[in-house]
Coordinates of C-alpha atoms in Angstrom, one line a residue:
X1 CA 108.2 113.5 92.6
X2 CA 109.6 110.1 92.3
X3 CA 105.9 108.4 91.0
X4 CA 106.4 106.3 88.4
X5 CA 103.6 104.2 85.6
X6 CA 104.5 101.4 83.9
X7 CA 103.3 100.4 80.7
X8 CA 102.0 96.1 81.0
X9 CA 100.0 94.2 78.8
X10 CA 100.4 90.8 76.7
X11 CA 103.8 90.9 74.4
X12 CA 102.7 92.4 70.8
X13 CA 99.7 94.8 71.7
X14 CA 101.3 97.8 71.4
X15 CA 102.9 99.2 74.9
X16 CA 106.3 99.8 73.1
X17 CA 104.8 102.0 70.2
X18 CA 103.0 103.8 73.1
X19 CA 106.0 104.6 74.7
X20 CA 107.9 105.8 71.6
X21 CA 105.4 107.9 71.2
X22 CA 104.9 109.6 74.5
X23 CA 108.6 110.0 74.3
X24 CA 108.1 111.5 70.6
X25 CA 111.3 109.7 69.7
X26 CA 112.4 105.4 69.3
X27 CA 113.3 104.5 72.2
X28 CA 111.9 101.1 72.8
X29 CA 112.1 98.3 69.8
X30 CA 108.7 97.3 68.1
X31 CA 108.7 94.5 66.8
X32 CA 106.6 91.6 65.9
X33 CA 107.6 89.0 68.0
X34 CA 107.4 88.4 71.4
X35 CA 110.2 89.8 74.0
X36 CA 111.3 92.4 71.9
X37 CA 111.5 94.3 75.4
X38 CA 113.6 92.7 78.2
X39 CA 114.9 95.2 80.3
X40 CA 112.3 98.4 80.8
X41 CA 113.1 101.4 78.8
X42 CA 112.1 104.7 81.0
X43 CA 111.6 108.3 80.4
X44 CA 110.0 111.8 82.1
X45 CA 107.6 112.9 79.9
X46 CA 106.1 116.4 79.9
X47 CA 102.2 116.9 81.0
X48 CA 100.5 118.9 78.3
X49 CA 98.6 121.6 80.6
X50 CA 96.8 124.6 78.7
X51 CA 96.3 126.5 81.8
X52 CA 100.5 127.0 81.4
X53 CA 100.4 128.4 77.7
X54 CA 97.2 130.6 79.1
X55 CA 99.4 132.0 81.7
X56 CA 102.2 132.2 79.3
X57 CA 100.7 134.0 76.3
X58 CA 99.1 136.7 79.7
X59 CA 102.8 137.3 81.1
X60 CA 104.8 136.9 77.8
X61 CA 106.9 134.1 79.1
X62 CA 109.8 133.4 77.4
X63 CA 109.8 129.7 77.4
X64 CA 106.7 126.9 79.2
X65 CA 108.4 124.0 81.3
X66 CA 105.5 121.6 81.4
X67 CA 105.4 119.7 85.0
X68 CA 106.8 116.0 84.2
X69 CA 105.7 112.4 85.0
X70 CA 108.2 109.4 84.7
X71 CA 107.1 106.7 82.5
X72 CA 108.1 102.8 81.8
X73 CA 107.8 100.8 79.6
X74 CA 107.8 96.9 80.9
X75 CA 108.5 93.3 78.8
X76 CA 104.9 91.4 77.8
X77 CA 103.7 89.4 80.4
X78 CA 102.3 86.0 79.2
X79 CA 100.4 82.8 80.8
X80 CA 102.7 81.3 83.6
X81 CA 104.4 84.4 84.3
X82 CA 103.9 83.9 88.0
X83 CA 105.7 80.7 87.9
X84 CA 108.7 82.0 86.1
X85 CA 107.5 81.4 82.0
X86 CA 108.8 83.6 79.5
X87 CA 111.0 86.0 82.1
X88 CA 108.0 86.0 84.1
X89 CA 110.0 86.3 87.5
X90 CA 112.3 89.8 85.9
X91 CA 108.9 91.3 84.6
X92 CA 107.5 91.0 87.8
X93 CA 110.1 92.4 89.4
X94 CA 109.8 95.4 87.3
X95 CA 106.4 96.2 87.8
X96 CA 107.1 96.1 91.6
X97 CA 109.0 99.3 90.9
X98 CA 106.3 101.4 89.7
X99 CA 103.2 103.2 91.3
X100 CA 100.7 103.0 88.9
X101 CA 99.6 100.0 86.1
X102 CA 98.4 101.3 83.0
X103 CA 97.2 98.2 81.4
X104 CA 97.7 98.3 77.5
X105 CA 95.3 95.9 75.5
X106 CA 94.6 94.8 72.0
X107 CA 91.7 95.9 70.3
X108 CA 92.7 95.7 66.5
X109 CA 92.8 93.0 64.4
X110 CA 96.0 92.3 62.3
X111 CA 97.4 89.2 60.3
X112 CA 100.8 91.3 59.8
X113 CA 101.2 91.2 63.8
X114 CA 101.0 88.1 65.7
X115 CA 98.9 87.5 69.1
X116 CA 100.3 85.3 71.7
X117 CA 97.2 83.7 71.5
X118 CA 96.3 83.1 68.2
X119 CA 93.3 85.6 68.4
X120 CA 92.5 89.0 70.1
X121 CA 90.1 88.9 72.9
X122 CA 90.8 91.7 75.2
X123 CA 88.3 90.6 78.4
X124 CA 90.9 87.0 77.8
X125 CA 93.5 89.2 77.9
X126 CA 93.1 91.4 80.6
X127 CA 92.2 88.5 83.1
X128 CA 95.1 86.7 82.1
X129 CA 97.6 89.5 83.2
X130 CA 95.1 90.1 86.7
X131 CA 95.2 86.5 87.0
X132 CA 99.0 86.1 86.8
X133 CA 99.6 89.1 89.2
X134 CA 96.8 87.9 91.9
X135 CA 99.2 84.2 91.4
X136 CA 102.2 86.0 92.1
X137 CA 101.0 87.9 95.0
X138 CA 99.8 84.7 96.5
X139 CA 103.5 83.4 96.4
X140 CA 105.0 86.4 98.0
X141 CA 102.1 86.7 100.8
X142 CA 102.9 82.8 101.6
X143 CA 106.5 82.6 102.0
X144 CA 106.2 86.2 103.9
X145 CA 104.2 84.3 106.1
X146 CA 105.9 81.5 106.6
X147 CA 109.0 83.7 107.3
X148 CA 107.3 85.6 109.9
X149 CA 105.0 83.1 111.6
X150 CA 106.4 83.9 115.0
X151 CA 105.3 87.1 114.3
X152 CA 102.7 88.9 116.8
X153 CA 102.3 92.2 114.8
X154 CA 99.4 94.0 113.0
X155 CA 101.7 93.0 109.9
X156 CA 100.8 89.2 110.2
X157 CA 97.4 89.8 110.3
X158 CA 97.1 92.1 107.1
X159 CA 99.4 89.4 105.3
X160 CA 97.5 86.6 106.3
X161 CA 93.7 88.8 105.8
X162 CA 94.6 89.9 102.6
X163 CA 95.9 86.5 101.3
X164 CA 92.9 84.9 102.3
X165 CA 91.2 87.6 100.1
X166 CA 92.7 86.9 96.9
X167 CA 92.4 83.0 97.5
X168 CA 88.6 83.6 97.9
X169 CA 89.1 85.5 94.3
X170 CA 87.1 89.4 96.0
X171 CA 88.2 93.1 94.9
X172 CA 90.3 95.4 96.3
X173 CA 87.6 97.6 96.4
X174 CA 85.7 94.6 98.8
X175 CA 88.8 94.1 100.7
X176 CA 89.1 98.0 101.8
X177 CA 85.1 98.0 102.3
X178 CA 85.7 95.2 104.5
X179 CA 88.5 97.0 106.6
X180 CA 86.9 100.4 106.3
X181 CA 87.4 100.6 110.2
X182 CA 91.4 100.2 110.0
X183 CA 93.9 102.8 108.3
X184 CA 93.5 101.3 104.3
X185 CA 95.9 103.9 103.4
X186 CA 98.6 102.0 105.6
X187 CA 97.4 98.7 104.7
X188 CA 97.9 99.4 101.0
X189 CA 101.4 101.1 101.7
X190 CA 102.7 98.2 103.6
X191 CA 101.7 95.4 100.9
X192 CA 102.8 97.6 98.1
X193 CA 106.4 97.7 99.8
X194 CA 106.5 93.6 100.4
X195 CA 105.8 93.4 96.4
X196 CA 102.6 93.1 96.1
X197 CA 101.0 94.0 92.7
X198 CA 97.3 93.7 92.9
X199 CA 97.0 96.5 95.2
X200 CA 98.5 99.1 92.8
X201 CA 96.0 101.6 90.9
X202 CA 95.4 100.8 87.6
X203 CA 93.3 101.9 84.2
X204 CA 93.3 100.3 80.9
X205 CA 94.4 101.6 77.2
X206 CA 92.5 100.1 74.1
X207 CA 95.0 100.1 71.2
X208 CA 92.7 100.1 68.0
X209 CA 93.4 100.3 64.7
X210 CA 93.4 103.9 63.0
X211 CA 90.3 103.2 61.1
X212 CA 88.0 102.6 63.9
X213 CA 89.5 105.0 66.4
X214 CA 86.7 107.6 65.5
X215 CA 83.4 105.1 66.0
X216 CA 85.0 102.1 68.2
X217 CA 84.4 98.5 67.6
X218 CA 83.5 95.0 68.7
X219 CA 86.8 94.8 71.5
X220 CA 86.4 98.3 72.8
X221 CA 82.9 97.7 73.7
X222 CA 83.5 94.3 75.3
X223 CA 86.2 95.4 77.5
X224 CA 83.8 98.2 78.6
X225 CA 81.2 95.9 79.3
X226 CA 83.4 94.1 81.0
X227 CA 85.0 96.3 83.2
X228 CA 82.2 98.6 83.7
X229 CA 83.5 100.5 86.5
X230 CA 87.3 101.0 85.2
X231 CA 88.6 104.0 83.4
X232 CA 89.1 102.5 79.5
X233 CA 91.1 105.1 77.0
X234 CA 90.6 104.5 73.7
X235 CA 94.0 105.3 71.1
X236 CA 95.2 104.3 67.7
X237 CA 98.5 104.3 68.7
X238 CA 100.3 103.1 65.4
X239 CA 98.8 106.6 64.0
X240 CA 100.3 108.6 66.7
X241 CA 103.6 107.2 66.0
X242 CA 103.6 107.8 62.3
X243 CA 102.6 111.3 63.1
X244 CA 105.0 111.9 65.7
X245 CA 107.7 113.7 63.8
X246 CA 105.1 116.6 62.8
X247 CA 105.3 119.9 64.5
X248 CA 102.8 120.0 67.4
X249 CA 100.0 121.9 65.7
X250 CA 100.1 119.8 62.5
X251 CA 100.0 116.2 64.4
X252 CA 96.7 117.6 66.3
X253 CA 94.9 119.0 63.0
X254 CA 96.1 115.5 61.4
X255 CA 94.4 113.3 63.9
X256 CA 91.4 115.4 64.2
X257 CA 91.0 114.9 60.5
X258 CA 91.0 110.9 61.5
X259 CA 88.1 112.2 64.1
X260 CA 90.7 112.2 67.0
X261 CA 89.2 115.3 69.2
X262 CA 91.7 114.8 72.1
X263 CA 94.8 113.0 71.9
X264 CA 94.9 110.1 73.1
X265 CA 98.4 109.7 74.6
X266 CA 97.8 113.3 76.2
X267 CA 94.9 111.3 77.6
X268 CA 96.4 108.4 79.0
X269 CA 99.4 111.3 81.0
X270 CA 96.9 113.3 81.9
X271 CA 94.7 110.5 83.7
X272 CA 97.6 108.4 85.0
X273 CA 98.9 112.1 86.9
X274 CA 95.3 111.8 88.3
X275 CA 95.7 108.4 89.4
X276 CA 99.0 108.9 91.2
X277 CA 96.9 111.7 93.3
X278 CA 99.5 114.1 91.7
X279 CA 98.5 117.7 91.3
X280 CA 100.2 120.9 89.5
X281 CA 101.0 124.9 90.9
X282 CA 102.5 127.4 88.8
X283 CA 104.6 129.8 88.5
X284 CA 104.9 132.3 86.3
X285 CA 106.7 135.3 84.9
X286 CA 108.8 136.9 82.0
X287 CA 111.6 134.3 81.8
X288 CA 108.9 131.0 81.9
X289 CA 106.0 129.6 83.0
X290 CA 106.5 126.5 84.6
X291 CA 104.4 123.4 86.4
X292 CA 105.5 121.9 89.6
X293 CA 104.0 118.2 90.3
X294 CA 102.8 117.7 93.8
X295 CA 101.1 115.3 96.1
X296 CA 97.3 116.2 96.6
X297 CA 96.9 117.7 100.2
X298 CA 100.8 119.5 100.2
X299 CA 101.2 122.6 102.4
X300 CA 103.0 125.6 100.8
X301 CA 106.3 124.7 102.4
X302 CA 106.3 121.0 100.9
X303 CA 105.9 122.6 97.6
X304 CA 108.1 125.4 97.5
X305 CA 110.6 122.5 98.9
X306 CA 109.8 121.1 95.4
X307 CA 111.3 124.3 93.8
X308 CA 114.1 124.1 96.4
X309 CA 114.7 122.7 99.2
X310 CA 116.3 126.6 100.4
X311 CA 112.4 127.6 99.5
X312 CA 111.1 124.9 102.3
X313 CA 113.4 125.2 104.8
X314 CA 113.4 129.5 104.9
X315 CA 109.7 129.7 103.9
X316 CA 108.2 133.1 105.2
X317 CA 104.4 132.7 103.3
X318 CA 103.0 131.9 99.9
X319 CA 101.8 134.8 97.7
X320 CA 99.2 132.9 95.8
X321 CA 95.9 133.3 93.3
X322 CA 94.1 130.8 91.8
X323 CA 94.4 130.4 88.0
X324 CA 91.0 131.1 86.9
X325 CA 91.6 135.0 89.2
X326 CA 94.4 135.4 87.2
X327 CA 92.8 134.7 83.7
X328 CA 90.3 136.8 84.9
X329 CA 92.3 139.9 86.4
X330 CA 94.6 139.3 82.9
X331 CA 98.2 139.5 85.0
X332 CA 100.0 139.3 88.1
X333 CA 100.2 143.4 88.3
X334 CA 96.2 143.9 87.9
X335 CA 95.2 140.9 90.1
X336 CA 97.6 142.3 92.9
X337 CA 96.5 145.6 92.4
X338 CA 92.7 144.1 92.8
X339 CA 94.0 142.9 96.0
X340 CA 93.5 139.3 94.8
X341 CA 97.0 137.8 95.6
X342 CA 96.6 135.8 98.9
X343 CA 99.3 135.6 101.4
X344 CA 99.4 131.9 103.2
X345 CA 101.2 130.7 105.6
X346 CA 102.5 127.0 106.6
X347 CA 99.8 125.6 107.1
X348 CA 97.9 126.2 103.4
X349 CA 96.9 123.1 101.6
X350 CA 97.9 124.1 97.9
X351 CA 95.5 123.5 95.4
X352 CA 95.9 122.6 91.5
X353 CA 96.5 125.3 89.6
X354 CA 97.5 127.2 92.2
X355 CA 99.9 130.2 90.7
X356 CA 102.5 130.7 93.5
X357 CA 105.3 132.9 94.4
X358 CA 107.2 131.6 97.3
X359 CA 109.1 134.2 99.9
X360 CA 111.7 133.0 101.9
X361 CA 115.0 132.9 103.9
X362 CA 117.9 132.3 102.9
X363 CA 119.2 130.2 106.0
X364 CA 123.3 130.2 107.0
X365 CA 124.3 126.0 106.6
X366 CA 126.2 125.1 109.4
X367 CA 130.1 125.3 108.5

C-alpha cells in the first residue's frame, strides 16, 4: 500500500511532537518558532493490532510484524498560504502528495510556546487552514479551466461544477449529495489527481495539555461543537513524547495513571487506517505473526499479490478462517480439524481479520 497521511495544522501546535512520537524516536525538530519544518519528514509506522499478539501468544510465534501505515509530517500552514505567504506554495505542494489530512489543532494554553496568532482558538484555527485550502483549490480549478476551455469532456464540467461549489462556500458532503446520480468515486479521483485538496478525507487531533487530557476543556469542547459531525481525537501529546523512551508496558501503565485509557497516538493510526478504507489479514505461524494492509473490497489474489506478487499471479485458492474461529477453536490444527478452515477461490472479497494461507503456483518467467 502506497496511502499516505499527512500531519497539517498552524506552525507551533504540536504536529512535529506527534510525529516524533508515532515514530518513537526525533525525527522532526520542535521548536518554538514558526517553520521549524520545511521540507516533510516521513516514516512507516506500525499499526498496534491485539488480534496479532492474540494469534501470536495461540501459535507461539516467534516474532509479530504489525501491518504499517506511511506517515508525514508537513510545514505549518499560516493565513495567505494560498497566495504564496510563509512557503505557502511548497506546503501545498506537499499536502497534494498525501491521501488523508489529519488536521492537528491547539487546545492548550502556554506562555512558554508562541501562537501565530497571539491566542489559541481552535474553531479560528481550523477555518483558517479550510479556508486557505478551499483558496488554493479555487486557483488550480481556474487556470485548469482556462487551460482546457476548448475542452468538450465530462472533465470540464466537473472542474467547472465543483468550482462553482466552493465559490458558493457548500460541503463536500452537499456536493456528492448533489451528484449522487454520477460515479462520486471518479469525481473525487479525478480532482484529487489535478491537486485538489478539499476533497481529501480528513479528521482532527486536539493537542491538550497533560493536565486536562483526562476531563477535557474549554477548546476541546468548542471544536466539538463546532464540528459536530467530524471525528475529533483528543491527545496530550507533549506527555507521549516524554514517555516515549519507556518500554511499551510501562508508557501505557504511565499514561493510564494520567487517566489515559487508550493511547492516543495508537488512536489517531488506528482511525486514519480506517479513513484510507484500509483493512488488515493475517497470517500466522511458528516463525511470526504478521498483518498485511489491504484495500476494503480485495479479492484473495489482490492480497496474496501483497505478500508476493508469485502469490497473485500462481494463486490456486485461499485457505482462510476468520479471527474470532480461530480464538475460538485455540489454533490452526483444531480449527482445521473442526473443519473450520475455508477454501476460496478468486473471486473471495477478503475481510479484516481474515487469517490466510495462500496456495499457489510457482509460474516459469519467460527467459
Amino acid at each position: 500500500m502506497s496511502l499516505s497521511c499527512g500531519f497539517v495544522g498552524l506552525p507551533n501546535v504540536g504536529k512535529s511532537t506527534i510525529f516524533n512520537v508515532i515514530m518513537k524516536k526525533v525525527v522532526a525538530e520542535s521548536s518554538n518558532y514558526p517553520f521549524c519544518t520545511i521540507e516533510p519528514n516521513k516514516g512507516s509506522v506500525p499499526i498496534k493490532d491485539d488480534r496479532l499478539n492474540n494469534l501470536s501468544k495461540i501459535e507461539n510465534s516467534a516474532k509479530v510484524i504489525f501491518p504499517t501505515l506511511e506517515c508525514v509530517d508537513i510545514a505549518g500552514l499560516v493565513k495567505g498560504a494560498s497566495k504564496g505567504d510563509g512557503l505557502g506554495n511548497k506546503f501545498l505542494s506537499h499536502i497534494r502528495q498525501i491521501d488523508l489530512i489529519v488536521h492537528v489543532v491547539r487546545c492548550f494554553d502556554s506562555e512558554e510556546i508562541i501562537h501565530v496568532h497571539g491566542k489559541v482558538d481552535p474553531v479560528f484555527d481550523v477555518d483558517l487552514i479550510n479556508t486557505e485550502l478551499v483558496f488554493a483549490d479555487i486557483e488550480v480549478l481556474e487556470k485548469w479551466i482556462k487551460k482546457n476551455k476548448a475542452l468538450k469532456t465530462k472533465e470540464i464540467d466537473w472542474a467547472k461544477s465543483y468550482l462553482k461549489h466552493i465559490n458558493e462556500n457548500k460541503s463536500l458532503d452537499q456536493f456528492k449529495e448533489d451528484n449522487k446520480d454520477k460515479n462520486t468515486e471518479e469525481i473525487m479521483s479525478w480532482l484529487k489527481s489535478i491537486g485538489i485538496l478539499s476533497v481529501l478525507p480528513r479528521f482532527y487531533v486536539a493537542n491538550m495539555s497533560e493536565d486536562e487530557i483526562k476531563n477535557g476543556n474549554k477548546y476541546f469542547e468548542e471544536l466539538k461543537a463546532a464540528y459536530p459531525n467530524e471525528v475529533v481525537i483528543p491527545i496530550a501529546a507533549k506527555l507521549e513524547e516524554e514517555l516515549m523512551s519507556m518500554p511499551d508496558d510501562d508508557y501505557r501503565e504511565m499514561l493510564r495513571e494520567f487517566g489515559v485509557k487508550k493511547i492516543g497516538l495508537d488512536f489517531v493510526l488506528s482511525t486514519a487506517y480506517k479513513f484510507l478504507g484500509l483493512e488488515s489479514f493475517f497470517t500466522v505461524g511458528p516463525k511470526e505473526a504478521r498483518g498485511w494492509t489491504i484495500k476494503k473490497g480485495y479479492k484473495a489474489p489482490e492480497a496474496a499479490g501483497v505478500i508476493h506478487t508469485d502469490f497473485r499471479d500462481g494463486f490456486i485458492c485461499a485457505e482462510v478462517i476468520s479471527y474470532e474461529e480461530f480464538i475460538s477453536c485455540e489454533g490452526y490444527v483444531p480449527a482445521k480439524e473442526k473443519g473450520k478452515i475455508r477454501k476460496e477461490g478468486k473471486d473471495y472479497v477478503v475481510s479484516d481479520g481474515d487469517v490466510c494461507n495462500f496456495r499457489f503456483n510457482v509460474l516459469k518467467k519467460p527467459k
